[in-house]
Amino acid sequence: MLQSLKSNRHLDLLQSALCLSLLCGVLLASNAEAVRFEAGFDKSSWESESSIFECRMSQMVPQYGQVVFYRRAGERQQFFLDTKSVFFKRGRGSLQITGPVWKPRSAVTNLGYIDVVESKRPVTLGPKLAERIMAELGKGQQVVITRKPWYGDSESLSVAFNSMNYRPVYDDYIGCVSGLLPVNFDQVERTTLYFGGSKESLSKQQRASLDKVVVYAKADSEVTTYYIDGHTDSRGIMAENLELSKKRAEQVAEYLLRAGLDKDKIQIRWHGERYPVASNSTAKGRAVNRRVTVRLEKGEVSLDMASR
């Protein structure tokens, strides 16, 4: 009888151990399914790239890609994920601030939901959140972005990055930002100045627009040509309109020359009423036809007359 009881108890213990091992196996499998990308404590590092045209600060996340803070001349701060392949499912993800990696039980701060797209740049944040994240990293905190994977798993996928070696790189980044040009190439590649009636002289606003062109052109040695094209509306005599468009273009060219741009790079052209961009039958249309355009071109000099 005693032997039978011992055998039964032994069987119960084996069954309990088996059940426990199975349960543990389920829990481990469940935890394994929740994927988290992050740099290890000893592998975390920030890097910066600086120029007067753009500033970049990034951390490499192993097997995922990079987290990047980016500021381009003439534009506002942004943050984005730069991945090697598509990981996240399109939808709404979460943005959280947690304690540093050496304080795993620290409180979690939810910064809300963010838009996620299925692409190699799944998350892009504007200046407000980007600045908040930088501030939290400056305090030694960790940032976690979470969203379900694109392949439809029930578990979530997270990207985490921390503040290890952050401060000196951040200082370099801020120094770069303070030295950025006020505009970028896209903002000054084509500048249009509008004129009223038979007016030839430049207004204060037009001079301010040309000053931006000058600042950028002096800084970028890749700009090879400044095309200046004068236009008028169709009111009046055609020959007089041609002359008026010439005078306006020459006014602009003279301003750029006085500001220090290379005379050999300036190409002046005048077209009178020949190339309207709107109907001359309305006052609104005529107003946009009375214009001078300044177009910057990089690379080899082009004689293409199509883009005016």
PDB file of C-alpha atoms in Angstrom:
ATOM      1  CA  MET A   1       0.000   0.000   0.000  1.00  0.00           C
ATOM      2  CA  LEU A   2       2.784   2.374   0.963  1.00  0.00           C
ATOM      3  CA  GLN A   3       4.682   1.474  -2.198  1.00  0.00           C
ATOM      4  CA  SER A   4       1.584   2.221  -4.263  1.00  0.00           C
ATOM      5  CA  LEU A   5       1.187   5.644  -2.657  1.00  0.00           C
ATOM      6  CA  LYS A   6       4.842   6.470  -3.318  1.00  0.00           C
ATOM      7  CA  SER A   7       4.460   5.444  -6.942  1.00  0.00           C
ATOM      8  CA  ASN A   8       1.365   7.590  -7.385  1.00  0.00           C
ATOM      9  CA  ARG A   9       3.048  10.558  -5.760  1.00  0.00           C
ATOM     10  CA  HIS A  10       6.077  10.098  -7.963  1.00  0.00           C
ATOM     11  CA  LEU A  11       3.805  10.024 -11.010  1.00  0.00           C
ATOM     12  CA  ASP A  12       2.063  13.203  -9.860  1.00  0.00           C
ATOM     13  CA  LEU A  13       5.410  14.946  -9.477  1.00  0.00           C
ATOM     14  CA  LEU A  14       6.452  13.884 -12.959  1.00  0.00           C
ATOM     15  CA  GLN A  15       3.182  15.118 -14.420  1.00  0.00           C
ATOM     16  CA  SER A  16       3.531  18.450 -12.574  1.00  0.00           C
ATOM     17  CA  ALA A  17       7.085  18.861 -13.800  1.00  0.00           C
ATOM     18  CA  LEU A  18       5.987  18.041 -17.330  1.00  0.00           C
ATOM     19  CA  CYS A  19       3.139  20.540 -17.186  1.00  0.00           C
ATOM     20  CA  LEU A  20       5.444  23.195 -15.764  1.00  0.00           C
ATOM     21  CA  SER A  21       8.018  22.583 -18.472  1.00  0.00           C
ATOM     22  CA  LEU A  22       5.335  22.792 -21.139  1.00  0.00           C
ATOM     23  CA  LEU A  23       3.989  26.008 -19.642  1.00  0.00           C
ATOM     24  CA  CYS A  24       7.466  27.468 -19.507  1.00  0.00           C
ATOM     25  CA  GLY A  25       7.960  26.429 -23.085  1.00  0.00           C
ATOM     26  CA  VAL A  26       4.816  28.288 -24.135  1.00  0.00           C
ATOM     27  CA  LEU A  27       5.849  31.418 -22.261  1.00  0.00           C
ATOM     28  CA  LEU A  28       9.337  31.347 -23.740  1.00  0.00           C
ATOM     29  CA  ALA A  29       7.934  30.863 -27.220  1.00  0.00           C
ATOM     30  CA  SER A  30       5.523  33.707 -26.648  1.00  0.00           C
ATOM     31  CA  ASN A  31       8.343  36.002 -25.501  1.00  0.00           C
ATOM     32  CA  ALA A  32      10.516  34.893 -28.409  1.00  0.00           C
ATOM     33  CA  GLU A  33       7.816  35.962 -30.834  1.00  0.00           C
ATOM     34  CA  ALA A  34       7.930  39.580 -29.626  1.00  0.00           C
ATOM     35  CA  VAL A  35      10.847  40.940 -31.664  1.00  0.00           C
ATOM     36  CA  ARG A  36      12.908  43.836 -30.308  1.00  0.00           C
ATOM     37  CA  PHE A  37      15.767  45.480 -32.182  1.00  0.00           C
ATOM     38  CA  GLU A  38      18.286  47.436 -30.141  1.00  0.00           C
ATOM     39  CA  ALA A  39      22.003  47.995 -29.771  1.00  0.00           C
ATOM     40  CA  GLY A  40      23.601  46.248 -26.831  1.00  0.00           C
ATOM     41  CA  PHE A  41      24.932  48.239 -23.900  1.00  0.00           C
ATOM     42  CA  ASP A  42      28.505  47.815 -25.134  1.00  0.00           C
ATOM     43  CA  LYS A  43      27.718  48.428 -28.804  1.00  0.00           C
ATOM     44  CA  SER A  44      25.663  51.607 -28.638  1.00  0.00           C
ATOM     45  CA  SER A  45      27.174  54.629 -30.322  1.00  0.00           C
ATOM     46  CA  TRP A  46      26.033  57.830 -31.999  1.00  0.00           C
ATOM     47  CA  GLU A  47      27.626  59.376 -35.071  1.00  0.00           C
ATOM     48  CA  SER A  48      27.238  62.763 -36.727  1.00  0.00           C
ATOM     49  CA  GLU A  49      27.757  64.141 -40.241  1.00  0.00           C
ATOM     50  CA  SER A  50      28.056  67.884 -40.707  1.00  0.00           C
ATOM     51  CA  SER A  51      28.073  70.442 -43.506  1.00  0.00           C
ATOM     52  CA  ILE A  52      26.571  73.861 -44.187  1.00  0.00           C
ATOM     53  CA  PHE A  53      23.895  72.120 -46.260  1.00  0.00           C
ATOM     54  CA  GLU A  54      22.678  69.457 -43.826  1.00  0.00           C
ATOM     55  CA  CYS A  55      23.272  67.911 -40.392  1.00  0.00           C
ATOM     56  CA  ARG A  56      22.730  64.282 -39.424  1.00  0.00           C
ATOM     57  CA  MET A  57      22.986  62.394 -36.124  1.00  0.00           C
ATOM     58  CA  SER A  58      22.326  58.658 -36.060  1.00  0.00           C
ATOM     59  CA  GLN A  59      22.604  55.428 -34.083  1.00  0.00           C
ATOM     60  CA  MET A  60      22.998  52.028 -35.742  1.00  0.00           C
ATOM     61  CA  VAL A  61      20.491  49.417 -34.578  1.00  0.00           C
ATOM     62  CA  PRO A  62      21.876  45.931 -35.363  1.00  0.00           C
ATOM     63  CA  GLN A  63      19.878  43.876 -37.891  1.00  0.00           C
ATOM     64  CA  TYR A  64      17.426  46.762 -38.337  1.00  0.00           C
ATOM     65  CA  GLY A  65      19.032  49.901 -39.684  1.00  0.00           C
ATOM     66  CA  GLN A  66      19.424  53.382 -38.217  1.00  0.00           C
ATOM     67  CA  VAL A  67      17.556  55.927 -36.142  1.00  0.00           C
ATOM     68  CA  VAL A  68      18.290  59.379 -37.551  1.00  0.00           C
ATOM     69  CA  PHE A  69      17.907  63.006 -36.498  1.00  0.00           C
ATOM     70  CA  TYR A  70      18.171  65.223 -39.567  1.00  0.00           C
ATOM     71  CA  ARG A  71      18.160  68.930 -40.290  1.00  0.00           C
ATOM     72  CA  ARG A  72      18.484  70.354 -43.792  1.00  0.00           C
ATOM     73  CA  ALA A  73      19.318  73.991 -44.493  1.00  0.00           C
ATOM     74  CA  GLY A  74      16.146  76.068 -44.677  1.00  0.00           C
ATOM     75  CA  GLU A  75      13.991  73.312 -43.163  1.00  0.00           C
ATOM     76  CA  ARG A  76      12.903  72.192 -39.718  1.00  0.00           C
ATOM     77  CA  GLN A  77      14.178  69.371 -37.545  1.00  0.00           C
ATOM     78  CA  GLN A  78      12.962  65.827 -38.230  1.00  0.00           C
ATOM     79  CA  PHE A  79      13.511  62.287 -37.019  1.00  0.00           C
ATOM     80  CA  PHE A  80      13.125  59.071 -39.002  1.00  0.00           C
ATOM     81  CA  LEU A  81      13.837  55.357 -39.033  1.00  0.00           C
ATOM     82  CA  ASP A  82      16.036  54.188 -41.896  1.00  0.00           C
ATOM     83  CA  THR A  83      15.691  50.415 -42.310  1.00  0.00           C
ATOM     84  CA  LYS A  84      17.329  47.718 -44.386  1.00  0.00           C
ATOM     85  CA  SER A  85      13.977  46.170 -45.321  1.00  0.00           C
ATOM     86  CA  VAL A  86      10.287  46.499 -44.489  1.00  0.00           C
ATOM     87  CA  PHE A  87       9.509  45.430 -40.921  1.00  0.00           C
ATOM     88  CA  PHE A  88       6.440  47.314 -39.704  1.00  0.00           C
ATOM     89  CA  LYS A  89       2.808  46.985 -40.732  1.00  0.00           C
ATOM     90  CA  ARG A  90       1.082  50.150 -41.880  1.00  0.00           C
ATOM     91  CA  GLY A  91      -0.990  51.803 -39.165  1.00  0.00           C
ATOM     92  CA  ARG A  92      -0.548  53.455 -35.792  1.00  0.00           C
ATOM     93  CA  GLY A  93       2.472  52.683 -33.632  1.00  0.00           C
ATOM     94  CA  SER A  94       3.409  53.752 -30.119  1.00  0.00           C
ATOM     95  CA  LEU A  95       6.229  56.034 -29.010  1.00  0.00           C
ATOM     96  CA  GLN A  96       7.493  55.525 -25.474  1.00  0.00           C
ATOM     97  CA  ILE A  97      10.218  56.877 -23.212  1.00  0.00           C
ATOM     98  CA  THR A  98      11.682  54.404 -20.741  1.00  0.00           C
ATOM     99  CA  GLY A  99      14.479  54.515 -18.222  1.00  0.00           C
ATOM    100  CA  PRO A 100      18.078  53.852 -19.236  1.00  0.00           C
ATOM    101  CA  VAL A 101      19.143  50.283 -19.951  1.00  0.00           C
ATOM    102  CA  TRP A 102      20.770  50.007 -16.516  1.00  0.00           C
ATOM    103  CA  LYS A 103      17.385  50.794 -14.866  1.00  0.00           C
ATOM    104  CA  PRO A 104      15.072  48.265 -16.529  1.00  0.00           C
ATOM    105  CA  ARG A 105      12.193  48.815 -14.077  1.00  0.00           C
ATOM    106  CA  SER A 106      11.953  52.586 -14.585  1.00  0.00           C
ATOM    107  CA  ALA A 107       8.598  54.227 -15.292  1.00  0.00           C
ATOM    108  CA  VAL A 108       7.345  54.381 -18.886  1.00  0.00           C
ATOM    109  CA  THR A 109       6.147  57.635 -20.455  1.00  0.00           C
ATOM    110  CA  ASN A 110       3.812  57.326 -23.443  1.00  0.00           C
ATOM    111  CA  LEU A 111       4.257  60.070 -26.014  1.00  0.00           C
ATOM    112  CA  GLY A 112       1.233  58.881 -27.981  1.00  0.00           C
ATOM    113  CA  TYR A 113       0.563  57.162 -31.274  1.00  0.00           C
ATOM    114  CA  ILE A 114       2.539  57.824 -34.444  1.00  0.00           C
ATOM    115  CA  ASP A 115       1.915  57.046 -38.109  1.00  0.00           C
ATOM    116  CA  VAL A 116       3.772  54.039 -39.519  1.00  0.00           C
ATOM    117  CA  VAL A 117       4.018  53.075 -43.202  1.00  0.00           C
ATOM    118  CA  GLU A 118       5.234  49.914 -44.902  1.00  0.00           C
ATOM    119  CA  SER A 119       8.502  51.183 -46.344  1.00  0.00           C
ATOM    120  CA  LYS A 120      12.210  51.408 -45.627  1.00  0.00           C
ATOM    121  CA  ARG A 121      11.477  54.721 -43.900  1.00  0.00           C
ATOM    122  CA  PRO A 122       8.467  53.607 -41.849  1.00  0.00           C
ATOM    123  CA  VAL A 123       8.458  56.431 -39.301  1.00  0.00           C
ATOM    124  CA  THR A 124       9.053  60.144 -39.861  1.00  0.00           C
ATOM    125  CA  LEU A 125       8.448  62.619 -37.051  1.00  0.00           C
ATOM    126  CA  GLY A 126       8.253  66.398 -37.191  1.00  0.00           C
ATOM    127  CA  PRO A 127      10.183  68.964 -35.150  1.00  0.00           C
ATOM    128  CA  LYS A 128       8.083  68.829 -31.969  1.00  0.00           C
ATOM    129  CA  LEU A 129       8.494  65.097 -31.316  1.00  0.00           C
ATOM    130  CA  ALA A 130      12.043  65.077 -32.675  1.00  0.00           C
ATOM    131  CA  GLU A 131      13.078  67.770 -30.199  1.00  0.00           C
ATOM    132  CA  ARG A 132      11.295  65.942 -27.364  1.00  0.00           C
ATOM    133  CA  ILE A 133      13.145  62.717 -28.135  1.00  0.00           C
ATOM    134  CA  MET A 134      16.492  64.528 -28.203  1.00  0.00           C
ATOM    135  CA  ALA A 135      15.703  66.116 -24.847  1.00  0.00           C
ATOM    136  CA  GLU A 136      14.843  62.725 -23.317  1.00  0.00           C
ATOM    137  CA  LEU A 137      18.040  61.172 -24.649  1.00  0.00           C
ATOM    138  CA  GLY A 138      19.904  64.073 -23.086  1.00  0.00           C
ATOM    139  CA  LYS A 139      18.457  62.996 -19.738  1.00  0.00           C
ATOM    140  CA  GLY A 140      19.800  59.477 -20.226  1.00  0.00           C
ATOM    141  CA  GLN A 141      16.470  57.945 -21.202  1.00  0.00           C
ATOM    142  CA  GLN A 142      15.718  55.255 -23.782  1.00  0.00           C
ATOM    143  CA  VAL A 143      13.233  55.527 -26.667  1.00  0.00           C
ATOM    144  CA  VAL A 144      11.070  52.663 -27.929  1.00  0.00           C
ATOM    145  CA  ILE A 145       8.925  52.592 -31.086  1.00  0.00           C
ATOM    146  CA  THR A 146       6.472  49.682 -31.333  1.00  0.00           C
ATOM    147  CA  ARG A 147       4.161  48.406 -34.045  1.00  0.00           C
ATOM    148  CA  LYS A 148       2.953  45.049 -35.346  1.00  0.00           C
ATOM    149  CA  PRO A 149       5.138  43.479 -38.065  1.00  0.00           C
ATOM    150  CA  TRP A 150       4.021  43.613 -41.692  1.00  0.00           C
ATOM    151  CA  TYR A 151       3.736  39.813 -41.949  1.00  0.00           C
ATOM    152  CA  GLY A 152       0.758  39.768 -39.568  1.00  0.00           C
ATOM    153  CA  ASP A 153       2.164  38.194 -36.410  1.00  0.00           C
ATOM    154  CA  SER A 154       0.022  38.682 -33.306  1.00  0.00           C
ATOM    155  CA  GLU A 155       3.038  39.913 -31.333  1.00  0.00           C
ATOM    156  CA  SER A 156       4.578  43.374 -31.650  1.00  0.00           C
ATOM    157  CA  LEU A 157       7.895  44.485 -33.061  1.00  0.00           C
ATOM    158  CA  SER A 158       9.949  47.200 -31.350  1.00  0.00           C
ATOM    159  CA  VAL A 159      12.936  49.366 -32.153  1.00  0.00           C
ATOM    160  CA  ALA A 160      14.771  50.790 -29.138  1.00  0.00           C
ATOM    161  CA  PHE A 161      17.682  53.216 -28.912  1.00  0.00           C
ATOM    162  CA  ASN A 162      19.518  54.667 -25.958  1.00  0.00           C
ATOM    163  CA  SER A 163      21.701  57.563 -24.883  1.00  0.00           C
ATOM    164  CA  MET A 164      25.082  55.855 -24.606  1.00  0.00           C
ATOM    165  CA  ASN A 165      27.801  58.183 -26.021  1.00  0.00           C
ATOM    166  CA  TYR A 166      25.044  60.624 -26.975  1.00  0.00           C
ATOM    167  CA  ARG A 167      26.085  63.931 -25.385  1.00  0.00           C
ATOM    168  CA  PRO A 168      29.331  64.735 -27.304  1.00  0.00           C
ATOM    169  CA  VAL A 169      27.742  63.805 -30.636  1.00  0.00           C
ATOM    170  CA  TYR A 170      24.668  65.885 -29.793  1.00  0.00           C
ATOM    171  CA  ASP A 171      26.909  68.898 -29.112  1.00  0.00           C
ATOM    172  CA  ASP A 172      28.525  68.450 -32.545  1.00  0.00           C
ATOM    173  CA  TYR A 173      25.096  68.169 -34.134  1.00  0.00           C
ATOM    174  CA  ILE A 174      23.811  71.368 -32.517  1.00  0.00           C
ATOM    175  CA  GLY A 175      26.976  73.143 -33.642  1.00  0.00           C
ATOM    176  CA  CYS A 176      26.285  71.996 -37.188  1.00  0.00           C
ATOM    177  CA  VAL A 177      22.681  73.187 -37.036  1.00  0.00           C
ATOM    178  CA  SER A 178      23.766  76.659 -35.935  1.00  0.00           C
ATOM    179  CA  GLY A 179      25.992  76.897 -39.014  1.00  0.00           C
ATOM    180  CA  LEU A 180      23.479  75.809 -41.637  1.00  0.00           C
ATOM    181  CA  LEU A 181      22.699  78.030 -44.591  1.00  0.00           C
ATOM    182  CA  PRO A 182      19.316  79.801 -44.359  1.00  0.00           C
ATOM    183  CA  VAL A 183      18.087  78.057 -47.540  1.00  0.00           C
ATOM    184  CA  ASN A 184      18.692  74.866 -49.505  1.00  0.00           C
ATOM    185  CA  PHE A 185      19.034  74.293 -53.241  1.00  0.00           C
ATOM    186  CA  ASP A 186      15.406  73.282 -53.767  1.00  0.00           C
ATOM    187  CA  GLN A 187      14.259  76.568 -52.238  1.00  0.00           C
ATOM    188  CA  VAL A 188      16.362  78.774 -54.525  1.00  0.00           C
ATOM    189  CA  GLU A 189      16.785  76.611 -57.606  1.00  0.00           C
ATOM    190  CA  ARG A 190      14.081  78.668 -59.285  1.00  0.00           C
ATOM    191  CA  THR A 191      13.112  82.131 -58.041  1.00  0.00           C
ATOM    192  CA  THR A 192      10.356  84.147 -59.689  1.00  0.00           C
ATOM    193  CA  LEU A 193      10.070  87.922 -59.328  1.00  0.00           C
ATOM    194  CA  TYR A 194       6.786  89.571 -60.379  1.00  0.00           C
ATOM    195  CA  PHE A 195       6.537  93.128 -61.699  1.00  0.00           C
ATOM    196  CA  GLY A 196       3.635  95.560 -61.820  1.00  0.00           C
ATOM    197  CA  GLY A 197       2.684  97.288 -65.075  1.00  0.00           C
ATOM    198  CA  SER A 198       5.711  98.796 -66.745  1.00  0.00           C
ATOM    199  CA  LYS A 199       7.802  98.805 -63.556  1.00  0.00           C
ATOM    200  CA  GLU A 200      11.503  97.948 -63.954  1.00  0.00           C
ATOM    201  CA  SER A 201      13.078  98.574 -60.546  1.00  0.00           C
ATOM    202  CA  LEU A 202      13.369  95.932 -57.828  1.00  0.00           C
ATOM    203  CA  SER A 203      11.254  96.084 -54.701  1.00  0.00           C
ATOM    204  CA  LYS A 204      12.530  95.397 -51.171  1.00  0.00           C
ATOM    205  CA  GLN A 205      10.851  91.990 -51.225  1.00  0.00           C
ATOM    206  CA  GLN A 206      12.434  91.097 -54.568  1.00  0.00           C
ATOM    207  CA  ARG A 207      15.890  92.086 -53.304  1.00  0.00           C
ATOM    208  CA  ALA A 208      15.363  89.898 -50.228  1.00  0.00           C
ATOM    209  CA  SER A 209      14.530  86.946 -52.485  1.00  0.00           C
ATOM    210  CA  LEU A 210      17.668  87.556 -54.540  1.00  0.00           C
ATOM    211  CA  ASP A 211      19.768  87.791 -51.374  1.00  0.00           C
ATOM    212  CA  LYS A 212      18.819  84.186 -50.566  1.00  0.00           C
ATOM    213  CA  VAL A 213      19.947  83.136 -54.033  1.00  0.00           C
ATOM    214  CA  VAL A 214      23.258  84.919 -53.498  1.00  0.00           C
ATOM    215  CA  VAL A 215      23.903  83.299 -50.108  1.00  0.00           C
ATOM    216  CA  TYR A 216      23.344  79.831 -51.475  1.00  0.00           C
ATOM    217  CA  ALA A 217      25.154  80.348 -54.779  1.00  0.00           C
ATOM    218  CA  LYS A 218      28.283  81.627 -53.041  1.00  0.00           C
ATOM    219  CA  ALA A 219      28.351  78.556 -50.788  1.00  0.00           C
ATOM    220  CA  ASP A 220      27.772  75.854 -53.414  1.00  0.00           C
ATOM    221  CA  SER A 221      30.614  75.496 -55.900  1.00  0.00           C
ATOM    222  CA  GLU A 222      28.563  72.976 -57.896  1.00  0.00           C
ATOM    223  CA  VAL A 223      26.298  75.746 -59.217  1.00  0.00           C
ATOM    224  CA  THR A 224      27.625  76.483 -62.697  1.00  0.00           C
ATOM    225  CA  THR A 225      25.063  78.830 -64.258  1.00  0.00           C
ATOM    226  CA  TYR A 226      22.511  81.460 -63.253  1.00  0.00           C
ATOM    227  CA  TYR A 227      19.854  81.766 -65.968  1.00  0.00           C
ATOM    228  CA  ILE A 228      17.946  85.056 -65.831  1.00  0.00           C
ATOM    229  CA  ASP A 229      14.855  85.216 -68.057  1.00  0.00           C
ATOM    230  CA  GLY A 230      12.700  88.319 -68.502  1.00  0.00           C
ATOM    231  CA  HIS A 231       8.996  88.205 -69.527  1.00  0.00           C
ATOM    232  CA  THR A 232       6.061  90.582 -69.918  1.00  0.00           C
ATOM    233  CA  ASP A 233       2.333  90.365 -70.490  1.00  0.00           C
ATOM    234  CA  SER A 234       0.842  91.048 -73.947  1.00  0.00           C
ATOM    235  CA  ARG A 235      -0.390  94.574 -73.263  1.00  0.00           C
ATOM    236  CA  GLY A 236       1.205  97.211 -75.501  1.00  0.00           C
ATOM    237  CA  ILE A 237       3.515  96.933 -78.491  1.00  0.00           C
ATOM    238  CA  MET A 238       5.443  93.676 -78.931  1.00  0.00           C
ATOM    239  CA  ALA A 239       8.796  95.376 -79.556  1.00  0.00           C
ATOM    240  CA  GLU A 240       8.404  97.535 -76.453  1.00  0.00           C
ATOM    241  CA  ASN A 241       7.522  94.482 -74.387  1.00  0.00           C
ATOM    242  CA  LEU A 242      10.680  92.753 -75.581  1.00  0.00           C
ATOM    243  CA  GLU A 243      12.752  95.755 -74.512  1.00  0.00           C
ATOM    244  CA  LEU A 244      10.987  95.925 -71.146  1.00  0.00           C
ATOM    245  CA  SER A 245      11.694  92.262 -70.452  1.00  0.00           C
ATOM    246  CA  LYS A 246      15.357  92.916 -71.271  1.00  0.00           C
ATOM    247  CA  LYS A 247      15.591  95.825 -68.843  1.00  0.00           C
ATOM    248  CA  ARG A 248      14.021  93.804 -66.046  1.00  0.00           C
ATOM    249  CA  ALA A 249      16.385  90.881 -66.611  1.00  0.00           C
ATOM    250  CA  GLU A 250      19.360  93.246 -66.686  1.00  0.00           C
ATOM    251  CA  GLN A 251      18.219  94.834 -63.417  1.00  0.00           C
ATOM    252  CA  VAL A 252      18.264  91.441 -61.750  1.00  0.00           C
ATOM    253  CA  ALA A 253      21.632  90.523 -63.272  1.00  0.00           C
ATOM    254  CA  GLU A 254      23.138  93.810 -62.091  1.00  0.00           C
ATOM    255  CA  TYR A 255      21.925  93.179 -58.553  1.00  0.00           C
ATOM    256  CA  LEU A 256      23.486  89.716 -58.508  1.00  0.00           C
ATOM    257  CA  LEU A 257      26.759  91.088 -59.878  1.00  0.00           C
ATOM    258  CA  ARG A 258      26.919  93.797 -57.220  1.00  0.00           C
ATOM    259  CA  ALA A 259      26.276  91.101 -54.607  1.00  0.00           C
ATOM    260  CA  GLY A 260      29.396  89.278 -55.747  1.00  0.00           C
ATOM    261  CA  LEU A 261      28.278  86.495 -58.077  1.00  0.00           C
ATOM    262  CA  ASP A 262      30.548  85.461 -60.942  1.00  0.00           C
ATOM    263  CA  LYS A 263      29.758  87.392 -64.122  1.00  0.00           C
ATOM    264  CA  ASP A 264      30.836  84.457 -66.294  1.00  0.00           C
ATOM    265  CA  LYS A 265      28.134  82.257 -64.775  1.00  0.00           C
ATOM    266  CA  ILE A 266      25.267  84.656 -65.527  1.00  0.00           C
ATOM    267  CA  GLN A 267      23.206  84.073 -68.655  1.00  0.00           C
ATOM    268  CA  ILE A 268      20.659  86.808 -69.436  1.00  0.00           C
ATOM    269  CA  ARG A 269      17.728  86.150 -71.781  1.00  0.00           C
ATOM    270  CA  TRP A 270      14.626  88.195 -72.545  1.00  0.00           C
ATOM    271  CA  HIS A 271      11.460  87.045 -74.291  1.00  0.00           C
ATOM    272  CA  GLY A 272       8.854  89.800 -74.079  1.00  0.00           C
ATOM    273  CA  GLU A 273       5.338  88.342 -74.271  1.00  0.00           C
ATOM    274  CA  ARG A 274       6.439  85.173 -76.066  1.00  0.00           C
ATOM    275  CA  TYR A 275       6.161  82.670 -73.191  1.00  0.00           C
ATOM    276  CA  PRO A 276       3.084  83.372 -71.042  1.00  0.00           C
ATOM    277  CA  VAL A 277       2.371  81.052 -68.104  1.00  0.00           C
ATOM    278  CA  ALA A 278      -1.264  82.179 -67.867  1.00  0.00           C
ATOM    279  CA  SER A 279      -3.915  83.803 -70.036  1.00  0.00           C
ATOM    280  CA  ASN A 280      -3.327  87.462 -70.831  1.00  0.00           C
ATOM    281  CA  SER A 281      -7.080  88.002 -71.056  1.00  0.00           C
ATOM    282  CA  THR A 282      -7.367  88.502 -67.259  1.00  0.00           C
ATOM    283  CA  ALA A 283      -5.624  90.837 -64.837  1.00  0.00           C
ATOM    284  CA  LYS A 284      -4.574  87.868 -62.713  1.00  0.00           C
ATOM    285  CA  GLY A 285      -3.029  86.121 -65.694  1.00  0.00           C
ATOM    286  CA  ARG A 286      -1.159  89.228 -66.828  1.00  0.00           C
ATOM    287  CA  ALA A 287       0.211  89.718 -63.303  1.00  0.00           C
ATOM    288  CA  VAL A 288       1.973  86.352 -63.294  1.00  0.00           C
ATOM    289  CA  ASN A 289       3.226  86.821 -66.869  1.00  0.00           C
ATOM    290  CA  ARG A 290       5.133  89.981 -65.880  1.00  0.00           C
ATOM    291  CA  ARG A 291       8.084  88.210 -64.339  1.00  0.00           C
ATOM    292  CA  VAL A 292      11.797  87.539 -64.214  1.00  0.00           C
ATOM    293  CA  THR A 293      12.948  84.052 -63.283  1.00  0.00           C
ATOM    294  CA  VAL A 294      16.341  83.192 -61.830  1.00  0.00           C
ATOM    295  CA  ARG A 295      17.262  79.526 -62.286  1.00  0.00           C
ATOM    296  CA  LEU A 296      20.352  77.912 -60.811  1.00  0.00           C
ATOM    297  CA  GLU A 297      21.853  74.968 -62.605  1.00  0.00           C
ATOM    298  CA  LYS A 298      24.437  72.455 -61.422  1.00  0.00           C
ATOM    299  CA  GLY A 299      26.762  70.385 -63.552  1.00  0.00           C
ATOM    300  CA  GLU A 300      27.607  71.071 -67.166  1.00  0.00           C
ATOM    301  CA  VAL A 301      26.255  74.258 -68.720  1.00  0.00           C
ATOM    302  CA  SER A 302      23.053  73.595 -70.649  1.00  0.00           C
ATOM    303  CA  LEU A 303      21.879  75.544 -73.673  1.00  0.00           C
ATOM    304  CA  ASP A 304      18.376  74.125 -73.384  1.00  0.00           C
ATOM    305  CA  MET A 305      15.886  76.941 -73.908  1.00  0.00           C
ATOM    306  CA  ALA A 306      12.858  74.880 -72.940  1.00  0.00           C
ATOM    307  CA  SER A 307      12.960  75.587 -69.192  1.00  0.00           C
ATOM    308  CA  ARG A 308      12.223  79.260 -68.645  1.00  0.00           C
TER     309      ARG A 308
END
